Coordinates of C-alpha atoms and ligand atoms in Angstrom, one line a residue:
M822 CA 0.0 0.0 0.0
S823 CA 1.5 3.3 -1.1
Q824 CA -0.3 5.7 1.2
P825 CA -1.4 5.5 4.8
H826 CA -5.2 5.5 5.1
L827 CA -6.9 8.7 5.8
R828 CA -8.9 8.2 8.9
T829 CA -11.4 10.3 10.7
V830 CA -12.8 9.4 14.1
V831 CA -16.3 10.5 15.2
V832 CA -17.4 10.0 18.7
L833 CA -21.1 10.5 19.6
A834 CA -21.4 12.1 22.9
A835 CA -24.4 14.5 22.7
G836 CA -27.0 12.4 24.4
E837 CA -28.3 13.2 27.8
G838 CA -28.3 9.7 29.2
K839 CA -31.7 10.3 30.8
R840 CA -31.6 7.0 32.7
M841 CA -28.5 8.1 34.5
K842 CA -30.6 10.7 36.3
S843 CA -27.6 12.9 36.8
A844 CA -26.5 16.5 36.5
L845 CA -23.3 15.2 34.9
P846 CA -23.6 14.4 31.2
K847 CA -23.4 10.6 30.9
V848 CA -20.2 10.4 29.0
L849 CA -18.4 12.3 31.8
H850 CA -19.2 9.7 34.4
P851 CA -15.9 8.2 35.7
L852 CA -14.9 4.6 35.4
L853 CA -11.6 3.6 37.0
G854 CA -9.5 6.6 36.0
R855 CA -11.1 7.8 32.9
T856 CA -14.5 9.2 31.9
L857 CA -16.7 7.0 29.6
V858 CA -15.8 9.2 26.6
G859 CA -12.1 9.1 27.7
H860 CA -12.1 5.3 27.5
V861 CA -13.6 5.4 24.0
L862 CA -11.1 8.0 22.8
T863 CA -8.3 5.9 24.2
A864 CA -9.6 2.8 22.4
A865 CA -9.6 4.8 19.1
A866 CA -6.1 6.3 19.7
P867 CA -4.1 3.6 17.9
L868 CA -6.0 4.4 14.7
A869 CA -3.8 7.5 14.4
A870 CA -6.7 9.4 12.9
N871 CA -6.1 12.6 11.0
R872 CA -9.1 14.2 12.6
T873 CA -11.1 13.4 15.7
V874 CA -14.6 15.0 15.9
V875 CA -16.7 14.6 19.1
V876 CA -20.4 15.4 18.8
V877 CA -21.5 17.3 21.9
G878 CA -24.9 18.4 23.0
H879 CA -26.2 17.8 26.5
G880 CA -23.8 19.5 28.9
A881 CA -21.8 20.7 25.9
D882 CA -19.7 23.2 27.9
Q883 CA -18.7 20.5 30.4
V884 CA -17.9 18.0 27.8
R885 CA -15.9 20.5 25.8
A886 CA -13.9 21.5 28.8
H887 CA -13.1 17.9 29.5
L888 CA -12.1 17.2 25.9
A889 CA -9.8 20.3 26.0
E890 CA -8.1 18.6 29.0
I891 CA -7.8 15.0 27.7
T892 CA -7.6 15.4 23.9
P893 CA -6.9 19.0 22.9
D894 CA -6.6 17.9 19.3
A895 CA -10.2 16.7 19.1
T896 CA -12.8 19.0 17.5
P897 CA -16.0 19.3 19.4
V898 CA -19.0 19.8 17.2
L899 CA -22.3 20.9 18.6
Q900 CA -25.5 19.0 18.0
A901 CA -28.0 21.4 19.5
E902 CA -30.9 19.1 19.3
Q903 CA -30.4 15.3 19.6
L904 CA -32.3 14.1 16.6
G905 CA -30.6 10.7 16.4
T906 CA -27.3 9.0 15.8
G907 CA -27.6 9.5 12.0
H908 CA -28.2 13.2 12.5
A909 CA -25.2 13.4 14.9
V910 CA -22.8 11.9 12.3
R911 CA -24.2 14.1 9.6
I912 CA -23.4 17.2 11.7
A913 CA -20.0 15.8 12.5
L914 CA -19.2 15.4 8.8
D915 CA -20.5 18.9 8.0
A916 CA -17.6 20.1 10.2
V917 CA -15.1 18.2 8.0
P918 CA -16.6 18.6 4.5
D919 CA -13.6 17.6 2.5
V920 CA -12.9 14.4 4.4
T921 CA -12.4 11.1 2.4
G922 CA -11.0 7.7 3.4
T923 CA -12.4 5.9 6.5
V924 CA -14.8 7.4 9.0
V925 CA -14.8 5.4 12.3
V926 CA -17.9 6.1 14.4
L927 CA -17.9 5.2 18.1
N928 CA -20.7 5.6 20.6
G929 CA -19.4 7.6 23.5
D930 CA -20.9 5.2 26.1
V931 CA -19.1 2.0 25.3
P932 CA -16.1 2.2 27.6
L933 CA -14.9 -1.4 27.7
L934 CA -14.0 -1.4 24.1
R935 CA -10.4 -2.6 23.6
P936 CA -8.0 -0.7 21.2
E937 CA -7.2 -4.0 19.5
T938 CA -10.8 -4.6 18.7
V939 CA -11.3 -1.2 17.1
T940 CA -8.1 -1.6 15.1
A941 CA -9.2 -5.1 13.9
L942 CA -12.6 -3.7 12.8
V943 CA -11.0 -0.9 10.8
E944 CA -8.4 -3.1 9.2
A945 CA -11.0 -5.7 8.2
H946 CA -13.1 -2.8 6.7
E947 CA -10.3 -1.3 4.8
G948 CA -8.9 -4.6 3.7
A949 CA -12.3 -5.7 2.3
G950 CA -12.9 -2.3 0.6
S951 CA -16.4 -2.2 2.2
A952 CA -18.7 0.7 2.2
A953 CA -19.6 0.1 5.9
T954 CA -18.6 -2.4 8.6
V955 CA -20.3 -2.8 11.9
L956 CA -18.9 -4.2 15.1
A957 CA -21.3 -6.9 16.4
A958 CA -21.4 -9.4 19.2
E959 CA -23.4 -12.3 20.4
V960 CA -24.8 -11.4 23.8
P961 CA -26.8 -13.4 26.4
D962 CA -29.3 -10.5 26.8
P963 CA -29.9 -8.3 23.7
A964 CA -32.7 -6.3 25.3
G965 CA -32.8 -2.7 24.2
L966 CA -30.0 -3.1 21.5
G967 CA -30.1 -2.9 17.7
R968 CA -30.1 -6.4 16.1
I969 CA -28.0 -7.6 13.2
V970 CA -30.4 -9.0 10.7
R971 CA -28.7 -11.3 8.2
D972 CA -30.0 -13.0 5.0
A973 CA -30.1 -16.7 4.3
D974 CA -26.5 -16.6 3.2
G975 CA -25.4 -14.9 6.4
R976 CA -24.9 -11.5 4.8
L977 CA -26.0 -8.3 6.6
E978 CA -29.3 -7.1 5.5
Q979 CA -30.1 -4.4 8.0
I980 CA -29.8 -3.3 11.6
V981 CA -33.1 -3.0 13.4
E982 CA -33.6 -1.3 16.7
Q983 CA -35.4 -3.3 19.4
R984 CA -38.4 -1.0 19.4
D985 CA -38.8 -1.3 15.7
A986 CA -38.1 -5.0 15.5
T987 CA -40.5 -7.8 14.8
E988 CA -41.0 -10.7 17.3
A989 CA -38.7 -12.9 15.2
Q990 CA -36.0 -10.1 15.0
R991 CA -36.1 -9.6 18.7
A992 CA -35.0 -13.2 19.2
I993 CA -31.7 -12.4 17.4
R994 CA -28.9 -12.3 19.9
E995 CA -26.3 -10.8 17.6
I996 CA -26.3 -7.1 18.4
N997 CA -24.9 -3.8 17.1
A998 CA -22.1 -2.6 19.4
G999 CA -22.5 1.0 18.2
I1000 CA -18.9 1.0 16.7
Y1001 CA -18.6 1.3 12.9
A1002 CA -16.2 2.0 10.0
F1003 CA -17.5 3.7 6.9
D1004 CA -16.2 4.9 3.6
A1005 CA -16.5 8.6 4.0
V1006 CA -18.0 9.4 0.6
R1007 CA -20.6 6.6 0.6
L1008 CA -21.5 7.4 4.3
R1009 CA -22.1 11.1 3.4
D1010 CA -24.3 10.1 0.5
A1011 CA -26.4 7.6 2.6
L1012 CA -26.8 10.1 5.5
G1013 CA -28.5 12.4 3.1
K1014 CA -31.2 9.8 2.5
L1015 CA -32.1 8.9 6.1
S1016 CA -35.7 9.1 7.1
T1017 CA -37.2 9.5 10.5
D1018 CA -39.8 6.9 9.9
N1019 CA -39.3 4.9 13.1
D1020 CA -40.6 4.5 16.6
Q1021 CA -38.5 7.4 17.9
G1022 CA -38.9 9.7 14.9
E1023 CA -35.1 10.0 14.8
E1024 CA -32.4 9.7 12.1
Y1025 CA -30.8 6.4 12.8
L1026 CA -27.2 5.9 11.8
T1027 CA -28.0 2.2 11.7
D1028 CA -30.3 2.7 8.7
V1029 CA -27.3 3.6 6.6
F1030 CA -26.6 -0.2 6.5
G1031 CA -30.0 -1.0 5.0
L1032 CA -29.6 1.8 2.5
L1033 CA -26.1 0.7 1.4
V1034 CA -27.3 -2.9 1.0
S1035 CA -30.2 -1.9 -1.2
A1036 CA -27.8 0.1 -3.3
G1037 CA -25.7 -3.0 -3.8
E1038 CA -22.8 -1.7 -1.8
P1039 CA -20.5 -4.1 0.1
V1040 CA -21.1 -4.0 3.8
G1041 CA -19.4 -6.1 6.5
V1042 CA -19.9 -7.4 10.0
H1043 CA -16.9 -7.7 12.4
V1044 CA -17.8 -9.9 15.3
A1045 CA -16.1 -9.1 18.7
A1046 CA -14.6 -12.1 20.4
D1047 CA -15.4 -10.8 23.9
H1048 CA -18.9 -9.5 24.0
S1049 CA -18.4 -7.6 27.3
E1050 CA -16.4 -5.1 25.3
T1051 CA -19.5 -4.0 23.5
L1052 CA -21.6 -3.3 26.7
G1053 CA -23.0 0.2 26.7
C1054 CA -23.8 2.3 29.8
N1055 CA -27.4 3.6 30.1
D1056 CA -27.9 3.8 33.9
R1057 CA -26.0 3.6 37.1
V1058 CA -26.6 -0.1 37.6
E1059 CA -25.0 -0.8 34.2
L1060 CA -22.2 1.6 35.2
A1061 CA -21.5 -0.4 38.3
A1062 CA -21.5 -3.6 36.3
L1063 CA -19.0 -2.1 33.8
R1064 CA -16.8 -1.0 36.7
R1065 CA -16.6 -4.5 38.1
L1066 CA -15.7 -5.9 34.6
M1067 CA -13.1 -3.2 34.2
R1068 CA -11.7 -3.9 37.6
D1069 CA -11.3 -7.6 36.9
R1070 CA -9.7 -6.9 33.6
V1071 CA -7.2 -4.5 35.1
N1072 CA -6.4 -6.7 38.1
E1073 CA -5.9 -9.8 35.9
A1074 CA -3.5 -7.9 33.7
W1075 CA -1.4 -6.7 36.8
M1076 CA -1.3 -10.2 38.3
R1077 CA 0.0 -11.5 35.0
T1078 CA 2.9 -9.0 35.1
G1079 CA 4.0 -10.2 38.5
V1080 CA 2.0 -8.1 41.0
S1081 CA 0.3 -9.8 44.0
L1082 CA -3.3 -8.8 44.6
L1083 CA -4.3 -10.5 47.8
D1084 CA -8.0 -9.8 47.3
P1085 CA -8.8 -8.8 43.7
E1086 CA -12.5 -8.4 44.5
T1087 CA -11.8 -5.5 46.8
T1088 CA -8.9 -4.0 44.9
W1089 CA -9.7 -1.1 42.6
I1090 CA -6.9 0.1 40.3
D1091 CA -7.4 2.9 37.8
V1092 CA -6.3 2.2 34.3
T1093 CA -3.8 5.0 34.7
V1094 CA -1.9 3.4 37.6
A1095 CA 1.4 1.6 37.3
L1096 CA 2.8 -1.1 39.5
D1097 CA 6.2 -2.8 39.5
R1098 CA 6.8 -6.5 39.8
D1099 CA 6.5 -8.0 43.3
A1100 CA 4.4 -5.2 44.6
V1101 CA 1.8 -6.6 47.0
V1102 CA -1.6 -5.0 47.3
D1103 CA -3.6 -6.2 50.3
Q1104 CA -7.4 -6.1 50.5
N1105 CA -9.8 -3.2 50.3
T1106 CA -7.4 -0.9 48.5
Q1107 CA -8.0 1.8 45.8
L1108 CA -5.1 3.0 43.6
R1109 CA -6.1 6.0 41.6
G1110 CA -5.0 8.5 39.0
G1111 CA -1.2 8.7 38.5
T1112 CA -0.3 6.5 41.4
V1113 CA 2.9 4.4 40.9
I1114 CA 3.8 1.5 43.2
G1115 CA 7.5 0.4 43.2
T1116 CA 8.8 -3.1 43.3
G1117 CA 8.4 -5.1 46.5
A1118 CA 6.2 -2.3 48.1
L1119 CA 3.4 -3.4 50.3
V1120 CA 0.2 -1.4 50.1
G1121 CA -2.9 -2.2 52.1
P1122 CA -5.1 -3.3 53.7
D1123 CA -7.5 -0.4 53.7
V1124 CA -5.5 2.1 51.7
T1125 CA -6.5 4.8 49.2
L1126 CA -3.8 6.4 47.1
V1127 CA -4.5 9.1 44.6
D1128 CA -1.7 10.4 42.4
T1129 CA 0.8 9.0 44.9
V1130 CA 4.3 7.5 44.2
V1131 CA 5.3 4.7 46.5
G1132 CA 9.0 3.6 46.3
A1133 CA 10.5 0.2 46.2
G1134 CA 10.1 -1.8 49.4
A1135 CA 7.9 0.8 51.1
T1136 CA 4.9 0.0 53.3
V1137 CA 1.6 1.8 53.4
I1138 CA -1.0 0.4 55.8
R1139 CA -4.6 1.7 56.4
S1140 CA -3.9 5.2 55.1
H1141 CA -5.1 7.8 52.7
A1142 CA -2.7 9.7 50.4
V1143 CA -3.3 12.3 47.7
G1144 CA -0.4 13.7 45.6
A1145 CA 2.3 12.3 48.0
E1146 CA 5.6 10.7 47.5
V1147 CA 6.7 7.8 49.7
G1148 CA 10.4 7.0 49.3
P1149 CA 12.0 3.6 49.0
N1150 CA 11.6 1.5 52.1
A1151 CA 9.7 4.2 53.9
S1152 CA 6.8 3.3 56.1
V1153 CA 3.3 4.9 56.4
G1154 CA 0.5 4.2 58.8
P1155 CA -1.5 2.6 60.1
Y1156 CA -3.9 5.6 60.0
A1157 CA -1.9 8.3 58.3
Y1158 CA -3.1 11.0 56.0
L1159 CA -0.6 12.3 53.4
R1160 CA -1.8 15.4 51.5
P1161 CA -0.4 17.0 48.4
A1162 CA 3.4 17.5 48.3
A1163 CA 4.0 15.3 51.4
R1164 CA 7.4 13.8 50.5
L1165 CA 9.0 11.1 52.5
A1166 CA 12.6 10.3 51.6
E1167 CA 14.1 6.8 51.9
K1168 CA 13.3 4.9 55.1
A1169 CA 11.4 7.8 56.5
K1170 CA 8.4 6.9 58.7
V1171 CA 5.0 8.5 59.2
G1172 CA 3.1 6.6 61.8
T1173 CA -0.3 6.5 63.4
F1174 CA -2.7 9.4 63.3
V1175 CA -0.2 11.6 61.6
E1176 CA -1.2 14.1 58.9
V1177 CA 1.5 15.5 56.5
K1178 CA 1.1 18.3 54.0
N1179 CA 3.6 20.1 51.7
S1180 CA 6.5 18.9 53.7
E1181 CA 9.8 17.0 53.2
I1182 CA 10.6 14.3 55.7
G1183 CA 14.3 13.4 55.2
A1184 CA 15.9 10.0 54.9
G1185 CA 15.4 7.9 58.1
S1186 CA 13.5 10.6 59.9
K1187 CA 10.4 9.6 61.9
V1188 CA 7.1 11.2 62.8
P1189 CA 5.6 8.2 64.7
H1190 CA 2.5 9.4 66.5
L1191 CA -0.4 11.8 66.6
T1192 CA 1.2 14.7 64.8
Y1193 CA 0.4 17.4 62.1
V1194 CA 3.3 18.3 59.9
G1195 CA 2.4 21.2 57.5
D1196 CA 4.8 23.3 55.4
A1197 CA 7.9 21.8 57.0
T1198 CA 11.3 20.6 56.0
I1199 CA 12.7 17.9 58.2
G1200 CA 16.3 16.7 57.7
E1201 CA 17.7 13.2 57.9
Q1202 CA 17.6 10.8 60.9
S1203 CA 15.5 13.2 63.1
N1204 CA 12.7 12.1 65.4
I1205 CA 9.6 14.2 66.0
G1206 CA 8.0 13.6 69.4
A1207 CA 4.4 12.4 69.7
A1208 CA 1.5 14.8 69.6
S1209 CA 3.3 17.7 67.9
V1210 CA 1.8 20.3 65.7
F1211 CA 3.7 22.3 63.1
V1212 CA 1.8 25.6 63.5
N1213 CA 2.0 26.8 59.9
Y1214 CA -1.0 29.2 59.6
D1215 CA -1.3 32.7 61.1
G1216 CA -4.8 33.1 59.9
V1217 CA -3.7 34.8 56.7
N1218 CA -0.4 33.3 55.5
K1219 CA 1.3 29.9 55.7
H1220 CA 4.9 29.7 57.0
R1221 CA 7.6 27.1 57.0
T1222 CA 9.3 25.2 59.8
V1223 CA 12.7 23.8 59.3
I1224 CA 14.0 20.9 61.5
G1225 CA 17.6 19.9 60.9
S1226 CA 19.2 16.4 60.7
H1227 CA 19.6 14.2 63.8
A1228 CA 17.3 16.4 65.8
R1229 CA 15.2 15.0 68.6
T1230 CA 12.1 17.0 69.4
G1231 CA 10.0 16.4 72.6
A1232 CA 6.5 15.2 72.8
D1233 CA 3.6 17.7 72.5
N1234 CA 5.6 20.5 70.9
M1235 CA 4.2 23.3 68.9
F1236 CA 6.5 24.6 66.2
V1237 CA 5.2 28.1 65.5
A1238 CA 6.4 28.9 62.0
P1239 CA 8.5 30.5 60.7
V1240 CA 10.9 28.7 63.0
E1241 CA 14.0 26.5 62.8
V1242 CA 15.4 23.8 64.9
G1243 CA 19.1 23.2 64.0
D1244 CA 21.0 20.0 63.3
G1245 CA 21.4 17.8 66.3
A1246 CA 19.2 20.1 68.5
Y1247 CA 16.7 18.8 71.1
T1248 CA 13.5 20.3 72.4
A1249 CA 11.8 19.7 75.7
A1250 CA 8.4 17.9 75.9
G1251 CA 5.5 20.3 76.0
S1252 CA 7.4 23.2 74.4
V1253 CA 5.9 25.9 72.3
I1254 CA 8.9 26.7 70.0
I1255 CA 8.6 30.2 68.7
E1256 CA 12.3 31.0 68.5
N1257 CA 15.0 29.2 66.5
V1258 CA 16.8 26.5 68.4
P1259 CA 20.5 26.6 67.3
P1260 CA 22.3 23.4 66.3
G1261 CA 23.1 21.2 69.3
A1262 CA 21.0 23.3 71.7
M1263 CA 18.2 22.1 74.0
G1264 CA 15.1 24.3 73.4
V1265 CA 12.8 24.5 76.4
A1266 CA 9.7 26.6 76.2
R1267 CA 7.3 25.6 79.0
A1268 CA 6.4 26.8 82.5
R1269 CA 8.2 25.1 85.4
Q1270 CA 6.2 22.7 87.4
R1271 CA 5.0 23.7 90.9
N1272 CA 3.7 21.0 93.4
I1273 CA 1.4 22.2 96.2
E1274 CA 2.2 19.6 98.9
G1275 CA -0.7 18.2 100.7
W1276 CA -3.4 19.9 98.6
V1277 CA -5.6 16.8 98.0
V1278 CA -5.6 15.7 101.7
K1279 CA -6.6 19.3 102.7
R1280 CA -9.0 20.2 99.9
R1281 CA -10.5 16.9 99.0
A1282 CA -10.6 15.3 102.3
G1283 CA -12.6 12.0 102.5
T1284 CA -12.1 11.1 98.8
A1285 CA -10.4 8.0 97.6
A1286 CA -7.6 10.1 96.3
A1287 CA -7.1 11.7 99.7
E1288 CA -7.0 8.3 101.3
A1289 CA -4.5 7.0 98.8
A1290 CA -2.4 10.0 99.4
E1291 CA -2.5 9.4 103.1
R1292 CA -1.4 5.8 102.7
A1293 CA 1.4 6.9 100.4
R1294 CA 2.6 9.4 102.9
R1295 CA 2.6 6.8 105.6
G1296 CA 4.6 4.5 103.2
G1297 CA 1.9 1.9 103.8
E1298 CA 1.3 -1.5 102.1
G1299 CA -1.3 -0.2 99.6
A1300 CA 0.9 2.5 98.0
S1301 CA 1.4 1.9 94.3
N1302 CA 4.7 3.9 94.0
P1303 CA 6.3 3.9 97.4
G1304 CA 9.3 6.2 97.6
L1305 CA 8.8 7.9 94.3
T1306 CA 10.7 11.2 94.0
A1307 CA 9.4 14.2 92.1
S1308 CA 12.1 14.1 89.4
E1309 CA 11.7 10.4 88.6
G1310 CA 8.0 11.0 88.4
E1311 CA 8.6 13.5 85.7
A1312 CA 10.8 11.1 83.7
I1313 CA 8.0 8.5 83.8
H1314 CA 5.5 10.9 82.5
G1315 CA 7.6 11.4 79.4
D1316 CA 7.1 8.9 76.5
T1317 CA 10.5 7.3 76.7
E1318 CA 10.3 6.0 73.2
A1319 CA 9.2 9.2 71.5
V1320 CA 10.5 11.9 73.8
G1321 CA 13.1 10.4 76.1
P1322 CA 15.5 13.2 75.5
A1323 CA 13.2 15.9 76.6
S1324 CA 12.4 14.2 79.9
G1325 CA 15.5 15.6 81.6
A1326 CA 14.8 19.1 80.3
G1327 CA 13.8 20.3 83.7
D1328 CA 17.4 19.9 84.8
T1329 CA 18.7 21.6 81.6
A1330 CA 16.4 24.6 82.2
T1331 CA 18.2 25.3 85.4
D1332 CA 21.6 25.4 83.7
Ligands
UD1_513 C1 -27.5 2.7 19.6 C2 -27.8 2.0 18.3 C3 -28.1 0.5 18.6 C4 -26.9 -0.1 19.3 C5 -26.6 0.7 20.6 C6 -25.3 0.2 21.2 C7 -28.8 3.7 16.9 C8 -30.1 4.1 16.3 N1 -28.9 2.6 17.7 O1 -28.7 2.6 20.4 O2 -28.3 -0.2 17.4 O3 -27.2 -1.5 19.6 O4 -26.4 2.1 20.3 O5 -25.0 0.7 22.4 O6 -27.8 4.2 16.6 N2 -26.1 10.4 20.5 C9 -25.8 11.6 20.0 N3 -26.8 12.4 19.4 C10 -28.1 11.9 19.2 C11 -28.4 10.6 19.7 C12 -27.4 9.9 20.3 O7 -24.7 12.1 20.1 O8 -28.9 12.6 18.6 C13 -25.0 9.6 21.1 C14 -25.3 9.3 22.5 O9 -24.8 10.3 23.4 C15 -24.6 8.0 22.7 C16 -24.6 7.4 21.3 O10 -24.9 8.4 20.4 O11 -23.2 8.1 23.1 C17 -25.7 6.3 21.2 O12 -26.9 6.8 21.5 P1 -28.0 6.0 22.4 O13 -29.2 6.9 22.6 O14 -27.4 5.5 23.6 O15 -28.4 4.9 21.4 P2 -28.9 3.5 21.8 O16 -30.4 3.5 22.0 O17 -28.1 2.9 22.9
MG514 MG1 -26.8 3.6 24.4

């Protein structure tokens, strides 16, 4: 063949989708990472069409805006009134009056269609030199769909809509998928001859086939091997069924490339996600958008990741992340929330009930418990004490906190930004850090403790507490901590794992 084929793609997306009962146009409903129309355009992409025309109508502005985002090369064409699929294609061709070659028409609501299937249809059509070729499938339940009516020799005679079909025609289980290849010139000619003499009073694109057959033009039927590809979406029950089919298809493909899915039924992976070999996804996990999971990473159970990159060997358990980066061998959760631009370097840890936003957590650094980290930079190998808050917002502007490397900050600290804690610095538990802490210093910012001896016995006489205090004073048998000194008591109140260093800060403060 001397010349590549001229190809024009027309996607029909003007219908309202009444049965969806939605403010959102039907073709914009999402299905595992793309809209319905996004899936259809993706299936048509390998055709390398010279022009792509999308017929818009209901919710035209919304559909146009979406197209500008996902396929800026496509030309939206307005069908102000939805007078049928034939009318829609006629309007599309009016926008490209000089077009010849192959016109591929796709319904905008057939999202499971595979690119290979569209390519095979178009190649069969072009190879046979047909005037028109329809994608068909044998389905268990043809209700509501157009039927492929063949003559005694098995040649296509016409396509009949369910509502216009005879009893005998309704028994046919071979249906029209709503995907076609046409010769542009003969299509244009036939579209000019369409009538509205049918149950809906619409111009049916499907009538083009009957017209071409009557004119003695060669038409073809290309049968899809997997009928699920041809399923349309007319209501939310069908959409849910399509979503399950798509999930199974995506999950099977990942398992075949070497990813372990421990419970595929509860694992929902967008078509836009990428996973490396030996990644393990545990149950009840959703991976969405541009999420990427590295080799050997363990994600789940109960994890939702949106546009999040998880490095090799990292662990993410019972957590939610949006626009975050989790470095190699880092660890997240259980119960962490990573918000946009939360970036964990290698072996960093974000533990339980920790929220991180727009912050870098350096290699090996840990934020183990009950903490908000916002607009911060934390160096390497530092530890942030439990129950700390990076106070980033003054009510008008956001400010940054910088914590150096090998720092140890005490439990229950407030870092009032902008503020810096230097390399190797410590801070005392319960501190409100409003001034920079130089490298190697111990920052203490809390009131000294005062004990009012005998207060309970005097002011709460007769209570169980007062009685316990009396027993302790007498050094009696029932005392739980006989001989406890005040300074040891303070040490015990610190969380020795998270804030051990700060527990001696009372002494430091007297230096
Ligand atoms: C159509 C086919 C039917 C086929 C089925 C496959 C016709 C007459 N019938 O029926 O044979 O089995 O698809 O799913 O074509 N649209 C427009 N403008 C219009 C009308 C429709 O853009 O004026 C768009 C819709 O948005 C939709 C597509 O065309 O994306 C199909 O329209 P729909 O009303 O869903 O047709 P079906 O009744 O499903
Ligand atoms: Mg339909």
